[in-house]
Amino acid sequence: GAGPILAPQAEVETNFTLSPTKFEFDLAYEESKEEELVITNNLNSEQSFTLSTKSIGAVLSISEYEFTLGPKEYKRIILNAVSDREPGVPIGSLYVKSDYETQVVPLVVEISSQIVLFDATIYVPNDYKEVMPGEEIPAQITLFNMGGPRKVDVLMNYMITNIEGHIIYEETETIAVEGQQSFNRDFFIPASAEYGTYVLAMEVIYVNSVATSSTMFDVVSNVDRAAAQDYWLMYIILGIIVVIALIGFIIIMVRKR
């Protein structure tokens, strides 16, 4: 299944706003799903937009590629993902380009096989959704054998890919599974990894059955990580101030009575 959403980052003023900022589709065999992207023009003037996809291939299409938005106007774009190809985890990006800037939306489509004998999930705690090059990212992997009670050997394919589809890490192992099984694995982020959004994807293969799961994370610099920590610290301090002010207000009201 799809992984949890990343922690929010400090807001930066932009010429337009995207909601949501990333998409993860989980598709069964010959299934299709639609999701909605809302593009809002933040300016007091007109903007023209051009949309294009990269690396994701024919598995995903969008409802409109060129349009113009008036001041403060918004538009809903439909993203349609179809599992019309081999099982796996296609990864790519949607480029939203205006007259003044370009924003990139990560895209992940998990496609299972027609016969699925295993359910699989890969989970990364939110505290490790931002890592620096050269660090490790810890993950919890859960497998559930739906094909019967006996123990079988499954092939596990792991890969870390950027949103352009380039693999920076790849590993394969065989695991014996009986019933449900959970275990932890650490995945190394190469020191040469560039900053940006990445996908940790997993394929569980047994005979003709392929189950998939993935989760997104960001490779950041030390400065970015410090800024994110300062952002959360600011919110904690503001929360404490609000609580103290509220307590003070209650005390004053009680004394007035």
CSV table of C-alpha atoms in Angstrom, one decimal:
chain,number,residue,atom,x,y,z
A,1,GLY,CA,0.0,0.0,0.0
A,2,ALA,CA,1.0,3.6,-0.3
A,3,GLY,CA,3.1,5.1,2.4
A,4,PRO,CA,2.2,8.0,4.8
A,5,ILE,CA,2.3,11.6,3.8
A,6,LEU,CA,5.4,13.7,4.4
A,7,ALA,CA,5.5,16.2,7.2
A,8,PRO,CA,4.6,19.7,6.0
A,9,GLN,CA,7.4,22.2,5.1
A,10,ALA,CA,7.6,25.9,5.9
A,11,GLU,CA,5.3,27.8,3.5
A,12,VAL,CA,6.9,29.8,0.7
A,13,GLU,CA,5.0,32.4,-1.4
A,14,THR,CA,4.5,31.1,-4.9
A,15,ASN,CA,2.8,32.5,-8.0
A,16,PHE,CA,0.4,29.5,-7.9
A,17,THR,CA,-0.6,26.8,-5.4
A,18,LEU,CA,-1.0,23.0,-6.0
A,19,SER,CA,-3.1,20.8,-3.8
A,20,PRO,CA,-2.1,18.1,-3.2
A,21,THR,CA,1.6,18.3,-3.9
A,22,LYS,CA,2.2,14.5,-4.6
A,23,PHE,CA,0.2,11.5,-5.8
A,24,GLU,CA,0.4,7.8,-4.9
A,25,PHE,CA,-1.9,5.4,-6.7
A,26,ASP,CA,-2.4,1.8,-5.6
A,27,LEU,CA,-3.9,-0.3,-8.4
A,28,ALA,CA,-5.0,-3.9,-8.7
A,29,TYR,CA,-4.9,-5.8,-12.0
A,30,GLU,CA,-6.8,-4.0,-14.8
A,31,GLU,CA,-8.0,-1.3,-12.4
A,32,SER,CA,-8.1,2.5,-12.9
A,33,LYS,CA,-8.3,5.3,-10.4
A,34,GLU,CA,-8.8,9.1,-10.6
A,35,GLU,CA,-7.4,11.8,-8.4
A,36,GLU,CA,-7.9,15.5,-8.5
A,37,LEU,CA,-5.2,18.2,-8.6
A,38,VAL,CA,-6.3,21.8,-7.8
A,39,ILE,CA,-4.2,24.6,-9.3
A,40,THR,CA,-4.8,28.1,-7.9
A,41,ASN,CA,-3.5,31.3,-9.4
A,42,ASN,CA,-2.2,33.4,-6.4
A,43,LEU,CA,-1.6,36.5,-8.5
A,44,ASN,CA,-3.8,39.5,-9.2
A,45,SER,CA,-3.1,39.0,-12.9
A,46,GLU,CA,-3.7,36.3,-15.5
A,47,GLN,CA,-1.4,33.3,-15.8
A,48,SER,CA,-1.0,30.8,-18.6
A,49,PHE,CA,-0.2,27.2,-17.6
A,50,THR,CA,1.3,24.2,-19.4
A,51,LEU,CA,1.3,20.7,-17.9
A,52,SER,CA,3.5,17.7,-18.9
A,53,THR,CA,4.4,14.3,-17.4
A,54,LYS,CA,7.9,12.8,-17.4
A,55,SER,CA,9.1,9.1,-16.9
A,56,ILE,CA,5.6,7.8,-15.7
A,57,GLY,CA,4.7,6.6,-19.2
A,58,ALA,CA,1.2,5.7,-20.5
A,59,VAL,CA,0.1,4.5,-17.1
A,60,LEU,CA,-1.1,8.0,-16.2
A,61,SER,CA,-2.9,10.7,-18.2
A,62,ILE,CA,-4.2,14.1,-17.3
A,63,SER,CA,-7.5,15.8,-18.3
A,64,GLU,CA,-6.0,19.1,-19.7
A,65,TYR,CA,-2.5,20.2,-20.7
A,66,GLU,CA,-2.8,23.9,-21.5
A,67,PHE,CA,-5.1,26.6,-20.0
A,68,THR,CA,-5.2,30.2,-18.6
A,69,LEU,CA,-6.4,31.2,-15.1
A,70,GLY,CA,-7.6,34.7,-14.2
A,71,PRO,CA,-6.6,36.5,-11.0
A,72,LYS,CA,-7.2,34.3,-7.9
A,73,GLU,CA,-8.9,31.7,-10.2
A,74,TYR,CA,-8.5,27.9,-9.7
A,75,LYS,CA,-8.9,24.9,-11.9
A,76,ARG,CA,-9.4,21.2,-11.2
A,77,ILE,CA,-7.3,18.7,-13.2
A,78,ILE,CA,-8.1,15.0,-13.2
A,79,LEU,CA,-5.2,12.5,-13.1
A,80,ASN,CA,-6.2,9.1,-14.3
A,81,ALA,CA,-4.0,6.1,-13.6
A,82,VAL,CA,-4.6,2.7,-15.3
A,83,SER,CA,-2.9,-0.6,-14.6
A,84,ASP,CA,-2.6,-1.6,-18.3
A,85,ARG,CA,1.0,-2.8,-18.0
A,86,GLU,CA,3.2,-5.3,-16.2
A,87,PRO,CA,3.2,-5.3,-12.4
A,88,GLY,CA,5.6,-2.9,-10.7
A,89,VAL,CA,6.0,0.6,-9.4
A,90,PRO,CA,6.1,3.2,-12.2
A,91,ILE,CA,7.6,6.5,-10.9
A,92,GLY,CA,7.6,9.9,-12.6
A,93,SER,CA,6.6,13.5,-12.2
A,94,LEU,CA,4.1,16.1,-13.4
A,95,TYR,CA,5.5,19.5,-14.4
A,96,VAL,CA,3.2,22.5,-13.9
A,97,LYS,CA,4.7,25.5,-15.7
A,98,SER,CA,3.3,29.0,-15.5
A,99,ASP,CA,4.5,32.3,-17.1
A,100,TYR,CA,6.8,32.8,-14.0
A,101,GLU,CA,7.7,29.5,-12.4
A,102,THR,CA,7.6,25.7,-12.6
A,103,GLN,CA,6.5,23.3,-9.9
A,104,VAL,CA,7.1,19.5,-9.9
A,105,VAL,CA,4.6,17.0,-8.5
A,106,PRO,CA,5.9,13.5,-7.7
A,107,LEU,CA,3.9,10.6,-9.1
A,108,VAL,CA,3.9,6.9,-8.0
A,109,VAL,CA,1.7,4.1,-9.3
A,110,GLU,CA,1.8,0.7,-7.6
A,111,ILE,CA,0.5,-2.1,-9.9
A,112,SER,CA,-0.2,-5.6,-8.6
A,113,SER,CA,-0.5,-8.7,-10.7
A,114,GLN,CA,-3.8,-10.4,-11.6
A,115,ILE,CA,-3.1,-13.1,-9.0
A,116,VAL,CA,-2.0,-11.7,-5.6
A,117,LEU,CA,-1.0,-14.3,-3.0
A,118,PHE,CA,0.8,-11.8,-0.7
A,119,ASP,CA,-0.2,-8.4,0.8
A,120,ALA,CA,2.8,-6.2,1.4
A,121,THR,CA,3.5,-2.8,3.0
A,122,ILE,CA,6.7,-0.8,3.6
A,123,TYR,CA,6.6,1.9,6.2
A,124,VAL,CA,9.1,4.6,7.1
A,125,PRO,CA,8.5,6.7,10.3
A,126,ASN,CA,7.8,10.4,9.8
A,127,ASP,CA,11.0,11.2,11.8
A,128,TYR,CA,13.0,9.6,9.0
A,129,LYS,CA,11.1,11.1,6.0
A,130,GLU,CA,14.0,13.6,5.6
A,131,VAL,CA,17.5,12.2,5.4
A,132,MET,CA,20.9,13.5,4.2
A,133,PRO,CA,23.2,11.8,1.6
A,134,GLY,CA,25.2,9.1,3.2
A,135,GLU,CA,22.6,8.3,5.9
A,136,GLU,CA,20.4,5.2,6.3
A,137,ILE,CA,16.6,5.2,6.2
A,138,PRO,CA,14.9,2.7,8.4
A,139,ALA,CA,11.8,0.8,7.2
A,140,GLN,CA,9.3,-1.7,8.6
A,141,ILE,CA,8.2,-4.3,6.1
A,142,THR,CA,5.1,-6.4,6.7
A,143,LEU,CA,4.2,-9.5,4.5
A,144,PHE,CA,1.0,-11.5,4.7
A,145,ASN,CA,0.7,-14.8,3.0
A,146,MET,CA,-2.8,-15.1,1.7
A,147,GLY,CA,-2.2,-18.3,-0.3
A,148,GLY,CA,-2.3,-20.7,2.6
A,149,PRO,CA,-0.7,-21.7,5.9
A,150,ARG,CA,2.5,-23.3,4.5
A,151,LYS,CA,5.9,-21.6,4.5
A,152,VAL,CA,7.1,-20.4,1.1
A,153,ASP,CA,10.1,-18.5,-0.3
A,154,VAL,CA,9.4,-15.1,-1.8
A,155,LEU,CA,11.7,-12.9,-3.8
A,156,MET,CA,12.0,-9.4,-2.5
A,157,ASN,CA,13.1,-6.6,-4.8
A,158,TYR,CA,13.9,-3.2,-3.2
A,159,MET,CA,14.8,0.0,-5.0
A,160,ILE,CA,15.2,3.7,-4.3
A,161,THR,CA,14.4,5.9,-7.3
A,162,ASN,CA,14.2,9.6,-7.8
A,163,ILE,CA,11.1,11.1,-9.5
A,164,GLU,CA,12.9,11.1,-12.8
A,165,GLY,CA,12.9,7.3,-12.7
A,166,HIS,CA,16.7,7.0,-12.0
A,167,ILE,CA,17.5,4.1,-9.6
A,168,ILE,CA,20.1,5.1,-7.0
A,169,TYR,CA,19.9,1.9,-4.9
A,170,GLU,CA,18.8,-1.7,-5.7
A,171,GLU,CA,18.8,-4.9,-3.7
A,172,THR,CA,17.3,-8.4,-3.9
A,173,GLU,CA,16.8,-11.1,-1.3
A,174,THR,CA,14.8,-14.2,-0.7
A,175,ILE,CA,12.7,-14.6,2.5
A,176,ALA,CA,10.7,-17.5,3.8
A,177,VAL,CA,7.2,-16.4,4.8
A,178,GLU,CA,4.5,-18.3,6.8
A,179,GLY,CA,1.3,-16.4,7.7
A,180,GLN,CA,2.1,-12.8,8.6
A,181,GLN,CA,5.7,-11.6,9.1
A,182,SER,CA,7.2,-8.2,10.0
A,183,PHE,CA,10.8,-7.2,10.0
A,184,ASN,CA,13.0,-4.0,9.9
A,185,ARG,CA,15.5,-3.1,7.2
A,186,ASP,CA,17.8,-0.1,6.8
A,187,PHE,CA,18.4,1.2,3.4
A,188,PHE,CA,21.6,3.2,2.6
A,189,ILE,CA,21.3,6.6,0.8
A,190,PRO,CA,24.4,7.0,-1.4
A,191,ALA,CA,26.6,10.0,-0.5
A,192,SER,CA,26.3,11.1,-4.2
A,193,ALA,CA,22.5,11.3,-4.0
A,194,GLU,CA,21.2,14.7,-5.1
A,195,TYR,CA,18.7,16.7,-3.0
A,196,GLY,CA,15.0,16.1,-3.8
A,197,THR,CA,12.1,13.6,-3.5
A,198,TYR,CA,12.7,9.9,-3.7
A,199,VAL,CA,10.6,6.7,-3.6
A,200,LEU,CA,11.5,3.6,-1.7
A,201,ALA,CA,9.7,0.8,-3.6
A,202,MET,CA,9.3,-2.9,-3.0
A,203,GLU,CA,8.1,-5.9,-5.1
A,204,VAL,CA,7.2,-9.2,-3.5
A,205,ILE,CA,7.3,-12.0,-6.1
A,206,TYR,CA,6.1,-15.5,-5.7
A,207,VAL,CA,5.4,-17.6,-8.8
A,208,ASN,CA,3.0,-15.5,-10.9
A,209,SER,CA,2.0,-13.3,-7.9
A,210,VAL,CA,3.5,-9.7,-7.6
A,211,ALA,CA,2.6,-7.4,-4.7
A,212,THR,CA,3.9,-3.9,-4.5
A,213,SER,CA,4.3,-1.1,-2.0
A,214,SER,CA,6.2,2.2,-1.8
A,215,THR,CA,6.7,5.3,0.3
A,216,MET,CA,8.2,8.7,-0.5
A,217,PHE,CA,10.9,10.6,1.4
A,218,ASP,CA,13.2,13.6,0.8
A,219,VAL,CA,17.0,13.8,0.6
A,220,VAL,CA,17.9,17.2,2.2
A,221,SER,CA,20.9,19.3,3.2
A,222,ASN,CA,21.9,19.9,6.8
A,223,VAL,CA,20.6,23.5,6.3
A,224,ASP,CA,17.1,22.3,5.1
A,225,ARG,CA,16.9,19.9,8.1
A,226,ALA,CA,17.8,22.6,10.6
A,227,ALA,CA,15.2,24.9,9.0
A,228,ALA,CA,12.5,22.3,9.3
A,229,GLN,CA,13.4,21.7,12.9
A,230,ASP,CA,13.2,25.5,13.6
A,231,TYR,CA,9.8,25.5,11.9
A,232,TRP,CA,8.4,22.9,14.2
A,233,LEU,CA,10.0,24.5,17.2
A,234,MET,CA,8.3,27.8,16.3
A,235,TYR,CA,4.9,26.1,16.3
A,236,ILE,CA,5.6,24.4,19.6
A,237,ILE,CA,6.5,27.7,21.2
A,238,LEU,CA,3.5,29.4,19.7
A,239,GLY,CA,1.3,26.6,21.1
A,240,ILE,CA,2.7,27.0,24.6
A,241,ILE,CA,2.2,30.8,24.4
A,242,VAL,CA,-1.5,30.3,23.4
A,243,VAL,CA,-2.0,27.8,26.3
A,244,ILE,CA,-0.5,30.1,28.8
A,245,ALA,CA,-2.5,33.1,27.5
A,246,LEU,CA,-5.7,31.0,27.7
A,247,ILE,CA,-4.9,29.9,31.3
A,248,GLY,CA,-4.3,33.5,32.2
A,249,PHE,CA,-7.6,34.6,30.7
A,250,ILE,CA,-9.5,31.9,32.6
A,251,ILE,CA,-7.8,32.9,35.9
A,252,ILE,CA,-8.7,36.6,35.3
A,253,MET,CA,-12.3,35.7,34.5
A,254,VAL,CA,-12.6,33.5,37.6
A,255,ARG,CA,-11.2,36.3,39.9
A,256,LYS,CA,-13.7,38.8,38.4
A,257,ARG,CA,-16.5,36.7,39.6
